Short mmCIF file of C-alpha atoms in Angstrom, two decimals:
data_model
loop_
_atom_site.label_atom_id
_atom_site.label_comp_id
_atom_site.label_asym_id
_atom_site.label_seq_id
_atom_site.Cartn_x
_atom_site.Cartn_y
_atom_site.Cartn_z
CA UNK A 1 124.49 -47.91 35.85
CA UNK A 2 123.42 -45.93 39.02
CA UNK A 3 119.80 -44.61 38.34
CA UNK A 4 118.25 -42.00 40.61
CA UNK A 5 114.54 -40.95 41.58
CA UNK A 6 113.96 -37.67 41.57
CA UNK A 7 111.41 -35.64 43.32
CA UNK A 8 109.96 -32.97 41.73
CA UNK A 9 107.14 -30.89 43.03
CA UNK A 10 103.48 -31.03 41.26
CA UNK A 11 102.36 -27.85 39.41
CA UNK A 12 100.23 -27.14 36.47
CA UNK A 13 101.86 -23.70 35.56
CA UNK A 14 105.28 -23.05 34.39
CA UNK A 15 107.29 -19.67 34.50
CA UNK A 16 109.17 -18.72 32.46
CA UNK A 17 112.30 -15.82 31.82
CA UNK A 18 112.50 -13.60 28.81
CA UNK A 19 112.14 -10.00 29.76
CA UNK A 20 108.75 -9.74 31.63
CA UNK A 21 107.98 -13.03 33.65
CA UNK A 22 104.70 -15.04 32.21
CA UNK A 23 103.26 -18.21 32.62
CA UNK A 24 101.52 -21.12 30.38
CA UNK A 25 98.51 -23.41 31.43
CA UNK A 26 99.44 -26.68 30.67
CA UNK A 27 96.08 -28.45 29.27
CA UNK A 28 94.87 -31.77 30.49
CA UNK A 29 95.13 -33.28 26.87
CA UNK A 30 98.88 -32.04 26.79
CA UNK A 31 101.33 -35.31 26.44
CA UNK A 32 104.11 -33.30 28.58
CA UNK A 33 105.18 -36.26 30.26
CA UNK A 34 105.32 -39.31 28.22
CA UNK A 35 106.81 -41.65 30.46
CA UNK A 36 104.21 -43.60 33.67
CA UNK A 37 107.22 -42.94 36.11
CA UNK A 38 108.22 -39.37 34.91
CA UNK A 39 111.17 -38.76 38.07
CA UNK A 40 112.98 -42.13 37.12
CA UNK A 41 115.66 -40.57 35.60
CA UNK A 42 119.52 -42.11 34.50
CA UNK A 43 122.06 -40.01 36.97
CA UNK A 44 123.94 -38.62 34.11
CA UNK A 45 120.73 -37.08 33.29
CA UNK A 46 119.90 -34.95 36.51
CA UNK A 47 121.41 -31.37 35.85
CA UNK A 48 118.46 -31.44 33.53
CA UNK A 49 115.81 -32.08 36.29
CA UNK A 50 115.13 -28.78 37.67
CA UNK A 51 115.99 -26.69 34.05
CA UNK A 52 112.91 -25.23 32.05
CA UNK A 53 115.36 -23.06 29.73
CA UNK A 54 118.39 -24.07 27.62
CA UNK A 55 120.14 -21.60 25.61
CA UNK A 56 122.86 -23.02 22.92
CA UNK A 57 125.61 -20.99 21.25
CA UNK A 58 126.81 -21.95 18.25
CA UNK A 59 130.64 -22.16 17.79
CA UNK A 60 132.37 -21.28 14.95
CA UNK A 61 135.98 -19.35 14.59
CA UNK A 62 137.05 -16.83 11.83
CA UNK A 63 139.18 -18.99 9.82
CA UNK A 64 136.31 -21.98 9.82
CA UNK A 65 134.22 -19.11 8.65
CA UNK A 66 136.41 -17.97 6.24
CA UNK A 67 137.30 -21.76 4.87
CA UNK A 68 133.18 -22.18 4.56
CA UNK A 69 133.20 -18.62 2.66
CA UNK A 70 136.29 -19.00 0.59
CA UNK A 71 136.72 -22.66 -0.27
CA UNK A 72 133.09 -24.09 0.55
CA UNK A 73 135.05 -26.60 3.37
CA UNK A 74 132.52 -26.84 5.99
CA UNK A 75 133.72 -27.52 9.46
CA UNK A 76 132.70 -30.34 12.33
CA UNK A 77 129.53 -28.06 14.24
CA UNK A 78 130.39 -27.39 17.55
CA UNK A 79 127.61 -25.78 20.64
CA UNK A 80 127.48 -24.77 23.73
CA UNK A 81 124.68 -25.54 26.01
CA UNK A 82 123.86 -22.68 29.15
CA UNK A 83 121.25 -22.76 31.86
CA UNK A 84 119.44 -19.38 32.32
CA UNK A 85 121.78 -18.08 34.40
CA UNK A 86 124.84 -18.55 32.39
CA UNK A 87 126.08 -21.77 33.55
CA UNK A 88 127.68 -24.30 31.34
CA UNK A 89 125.40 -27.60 31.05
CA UNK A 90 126.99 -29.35 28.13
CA UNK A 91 129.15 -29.32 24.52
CA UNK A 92 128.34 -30.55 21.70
CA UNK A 93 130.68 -31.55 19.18
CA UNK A 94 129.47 -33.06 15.56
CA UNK A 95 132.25 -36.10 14.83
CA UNK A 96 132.02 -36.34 10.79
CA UNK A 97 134.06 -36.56 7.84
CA UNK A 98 134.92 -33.44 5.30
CA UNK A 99 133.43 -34.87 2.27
CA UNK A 100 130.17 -36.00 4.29
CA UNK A 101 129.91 -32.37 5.83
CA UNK A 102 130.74 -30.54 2.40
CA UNK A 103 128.70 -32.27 -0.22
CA UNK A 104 125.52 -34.01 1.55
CA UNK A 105 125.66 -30.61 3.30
CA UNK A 106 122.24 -30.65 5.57
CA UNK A 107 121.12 -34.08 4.06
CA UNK A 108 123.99 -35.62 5.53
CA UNK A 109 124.80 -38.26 8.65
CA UNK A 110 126.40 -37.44 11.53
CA UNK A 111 127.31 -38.12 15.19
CA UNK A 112 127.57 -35.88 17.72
CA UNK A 113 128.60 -36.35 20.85
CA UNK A 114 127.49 -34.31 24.03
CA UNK A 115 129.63 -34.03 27.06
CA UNK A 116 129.09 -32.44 30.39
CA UNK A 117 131.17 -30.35 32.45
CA UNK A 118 133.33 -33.82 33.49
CA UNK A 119 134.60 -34.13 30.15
CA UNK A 120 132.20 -37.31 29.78
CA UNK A 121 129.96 -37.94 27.21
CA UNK A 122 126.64 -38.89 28.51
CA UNK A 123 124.30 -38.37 25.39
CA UNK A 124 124.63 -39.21 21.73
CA UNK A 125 123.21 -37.32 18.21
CA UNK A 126 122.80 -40.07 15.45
CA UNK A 127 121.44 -39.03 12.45
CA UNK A 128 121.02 -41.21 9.15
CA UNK A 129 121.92 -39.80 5.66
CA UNK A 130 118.14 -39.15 3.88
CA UNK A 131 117.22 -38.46 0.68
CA UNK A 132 115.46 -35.82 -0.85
CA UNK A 133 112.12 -37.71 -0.85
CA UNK A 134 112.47 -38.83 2.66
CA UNK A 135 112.04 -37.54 5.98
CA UNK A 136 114.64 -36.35 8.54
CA UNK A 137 115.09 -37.83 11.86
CA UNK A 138 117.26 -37.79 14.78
CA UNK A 139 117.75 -40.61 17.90
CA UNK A 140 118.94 -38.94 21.28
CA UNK A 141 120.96 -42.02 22.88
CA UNK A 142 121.89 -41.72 26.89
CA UNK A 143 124.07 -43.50 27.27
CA UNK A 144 125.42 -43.50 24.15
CA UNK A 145 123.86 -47.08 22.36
CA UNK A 146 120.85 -46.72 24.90
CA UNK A 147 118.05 -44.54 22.74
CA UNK A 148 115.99 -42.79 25.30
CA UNK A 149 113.85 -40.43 22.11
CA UNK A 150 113.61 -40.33 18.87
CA UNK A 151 112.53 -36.73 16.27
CA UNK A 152 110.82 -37.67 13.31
CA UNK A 153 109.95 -34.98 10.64
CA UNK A 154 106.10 -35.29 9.50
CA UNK A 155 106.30 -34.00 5.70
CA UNK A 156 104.32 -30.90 4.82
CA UNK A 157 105.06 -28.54 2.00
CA UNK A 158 106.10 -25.44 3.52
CA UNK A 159 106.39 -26.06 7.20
CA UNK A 160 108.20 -27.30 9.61
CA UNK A 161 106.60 -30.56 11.18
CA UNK A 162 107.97 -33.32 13.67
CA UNK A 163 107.19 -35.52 16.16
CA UNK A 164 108.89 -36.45 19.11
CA UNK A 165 109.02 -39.70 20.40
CA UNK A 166 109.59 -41.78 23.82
CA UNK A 167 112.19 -44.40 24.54
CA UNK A 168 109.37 -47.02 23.59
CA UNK A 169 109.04 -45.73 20.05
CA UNK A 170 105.63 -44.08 21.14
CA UNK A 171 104.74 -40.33 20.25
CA UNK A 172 104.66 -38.16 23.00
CA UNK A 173 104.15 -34.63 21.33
CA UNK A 174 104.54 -32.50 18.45
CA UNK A 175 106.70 -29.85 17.02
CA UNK A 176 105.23 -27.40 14.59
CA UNK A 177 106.98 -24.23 13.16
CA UNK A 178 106.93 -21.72 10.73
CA UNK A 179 107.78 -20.45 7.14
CA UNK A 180 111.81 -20.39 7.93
CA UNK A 181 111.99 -17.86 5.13
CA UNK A 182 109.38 -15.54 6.41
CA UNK A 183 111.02 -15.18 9.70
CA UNK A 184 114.30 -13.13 8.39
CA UNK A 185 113.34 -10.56 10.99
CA UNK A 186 111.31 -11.92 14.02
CA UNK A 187 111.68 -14.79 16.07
CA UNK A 188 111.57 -18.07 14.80
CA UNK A 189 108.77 -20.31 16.60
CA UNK A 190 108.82 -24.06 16.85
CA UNK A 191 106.14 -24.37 19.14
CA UNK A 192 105.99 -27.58 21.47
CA UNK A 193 101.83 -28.96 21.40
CA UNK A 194 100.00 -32.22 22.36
CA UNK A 195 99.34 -35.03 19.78
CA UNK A 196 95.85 -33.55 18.67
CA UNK A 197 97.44 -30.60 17.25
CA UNK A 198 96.22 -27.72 19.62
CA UNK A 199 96.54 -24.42 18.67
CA UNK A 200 99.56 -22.60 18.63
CA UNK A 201 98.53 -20.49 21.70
CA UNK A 202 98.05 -23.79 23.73
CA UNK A 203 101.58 -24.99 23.38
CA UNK A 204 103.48 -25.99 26.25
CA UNK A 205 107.04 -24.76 25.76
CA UNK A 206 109.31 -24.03 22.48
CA UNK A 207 112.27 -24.01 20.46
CA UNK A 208 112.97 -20.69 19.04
CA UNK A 209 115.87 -18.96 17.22
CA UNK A 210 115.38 -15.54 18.13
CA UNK A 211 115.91 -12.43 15.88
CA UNK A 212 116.84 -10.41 18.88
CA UNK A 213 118.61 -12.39 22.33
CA UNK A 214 120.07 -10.75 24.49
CA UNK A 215 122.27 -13.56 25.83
CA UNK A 216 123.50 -14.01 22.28
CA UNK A 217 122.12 -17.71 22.07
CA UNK A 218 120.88 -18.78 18.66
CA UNK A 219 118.55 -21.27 19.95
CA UNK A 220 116.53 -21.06 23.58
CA UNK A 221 114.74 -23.96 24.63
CA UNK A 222 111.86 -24.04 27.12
CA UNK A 223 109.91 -26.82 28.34
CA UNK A 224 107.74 -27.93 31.54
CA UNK A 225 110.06 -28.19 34.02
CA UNK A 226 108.78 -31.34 35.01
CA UNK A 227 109.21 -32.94 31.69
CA UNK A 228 110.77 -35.96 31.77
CA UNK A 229 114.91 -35.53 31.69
CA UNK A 230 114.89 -37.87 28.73
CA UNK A 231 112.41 -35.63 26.79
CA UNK A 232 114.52 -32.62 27.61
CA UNK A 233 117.48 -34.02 26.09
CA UNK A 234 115.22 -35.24 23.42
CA UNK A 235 114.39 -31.41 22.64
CA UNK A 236 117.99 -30.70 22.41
CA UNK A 237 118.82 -32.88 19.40
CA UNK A 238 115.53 -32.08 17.99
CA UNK A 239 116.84 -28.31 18.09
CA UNK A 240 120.22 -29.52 17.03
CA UNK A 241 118.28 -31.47 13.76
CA UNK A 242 116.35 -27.98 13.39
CA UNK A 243 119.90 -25.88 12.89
CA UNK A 244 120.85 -28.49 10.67
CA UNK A 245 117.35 -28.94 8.28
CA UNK A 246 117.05 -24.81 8.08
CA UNK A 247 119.86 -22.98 8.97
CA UNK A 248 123.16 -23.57 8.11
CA UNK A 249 123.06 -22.70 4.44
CA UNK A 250 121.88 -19.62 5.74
CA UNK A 251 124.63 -19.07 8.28
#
């Protein structure tokens, strides 16, 4: 498999696009880049070098809507995956079974499969069937049978909690959101920090569904732009796990 170095310029401030233009200090203590050779990335893996924002649509046509609303048959989950300006980066496509999708509803295993504009699928969603009294988690694989991250959820009782972890199995940084039900009218914060828990206002980037986007995406992504590629698409099934944990009963 061809493997390519990338180079990507030094910087310790990241800007980012949602109406006005801000930026966020990345602290010292911040485990942004988990890897010791952070521009080694697989080739199937560069569009994501130079992205700091992913914005994923959620598909779903009327009759799947009205099967879920009529008959309770839930149907495969299918996204789209944008840059900021619009441009298609990937699909994803959930590959599962009717009775898995209907009755272990968001406890339930799946696979999806992500695909780039080539038609070829260069990462994989794998998700294990859990139990009530067990925690969720999600492995990113790229290629698919290569795991490259992994999202574990940390248990709390009321809030969102995970940790994201490295190719190696090591933690690399945090996920911590908010009371899903308490966000029915605001944006929907799960805020990207370092492994000693810094305050909210110190995070480095996010995963957000937002109450009011005016691209339409249900999910935006931002991250350090030179976070490792495998950490990006790390993020992405961790905000694919996310939809699934809190959302689609709701949808």
């Amino acid at each position: 498999m061809r493997e390519t170095y990338c180079s990507v310029p030094q910087t310790n401030k990241i800007f980012v696009s949602h109406g006005l233009k801000s930026n966020m200090e990345l602290s010292e203590d911040t485990a942004m880049i988990p890897s010791s050779d952070p521009y080694h990335c697989p080739s199937h893996l560069e569009t994501l070098t130079w992205i700091d924002q992913l914005f994923v649509y959620k598909e779903k046509t009327l009759e799947e809507r009205m099967g879920e609303a009529c008959c309770g048959i839930k149907s495969n989950n299918r996204y789209e995956v944008k840059d900021d300006t619009g441009n298609n980066i990937f699909r994803v496509i959930e590959d599962n079974d009717c009775c898995n999708r209907t009755y272990c509803a968001a406890a339930r295993s799946f696979i999806m499969n992500v695909f780039n504009d080539s038609n070829q699928e260069i990462i994989r969603l794998v998700r294990p069937f859990v139990c009530s009294c067990c925690s969720h988690e999600l492995e990113v694989q790229s290629p698919p049978g290569v795991a490259i991250g992994l999202v574990r959820q940390n248990w709390h009782v009321c809030l969102p909690k995970f940790t994201v972890e490295n190719e190696r199995g090591e933690p690399a940084f945090k996920i911590e959101g908010p009371c899903v039900p308490c966000t029915c009218c605001t944006d929907a914060n799960f805020e990207l920090v370092s492994l000693n828990e810094a305050a909210i206002d110190r995070s480095f980037g996010k995963i957000f569904k937002p109450f009011d986007e005016p691209s339409g995406a249900d999910f935006v992504l931002r991250f350090p732009r030179n976070l490792e590629v495998k950490m990006k698409a790390t993020l992405l099934g961790a905000c694919i796990l996310i939809d699934c944990m809190y959302y689609e009963e709701r949808q």
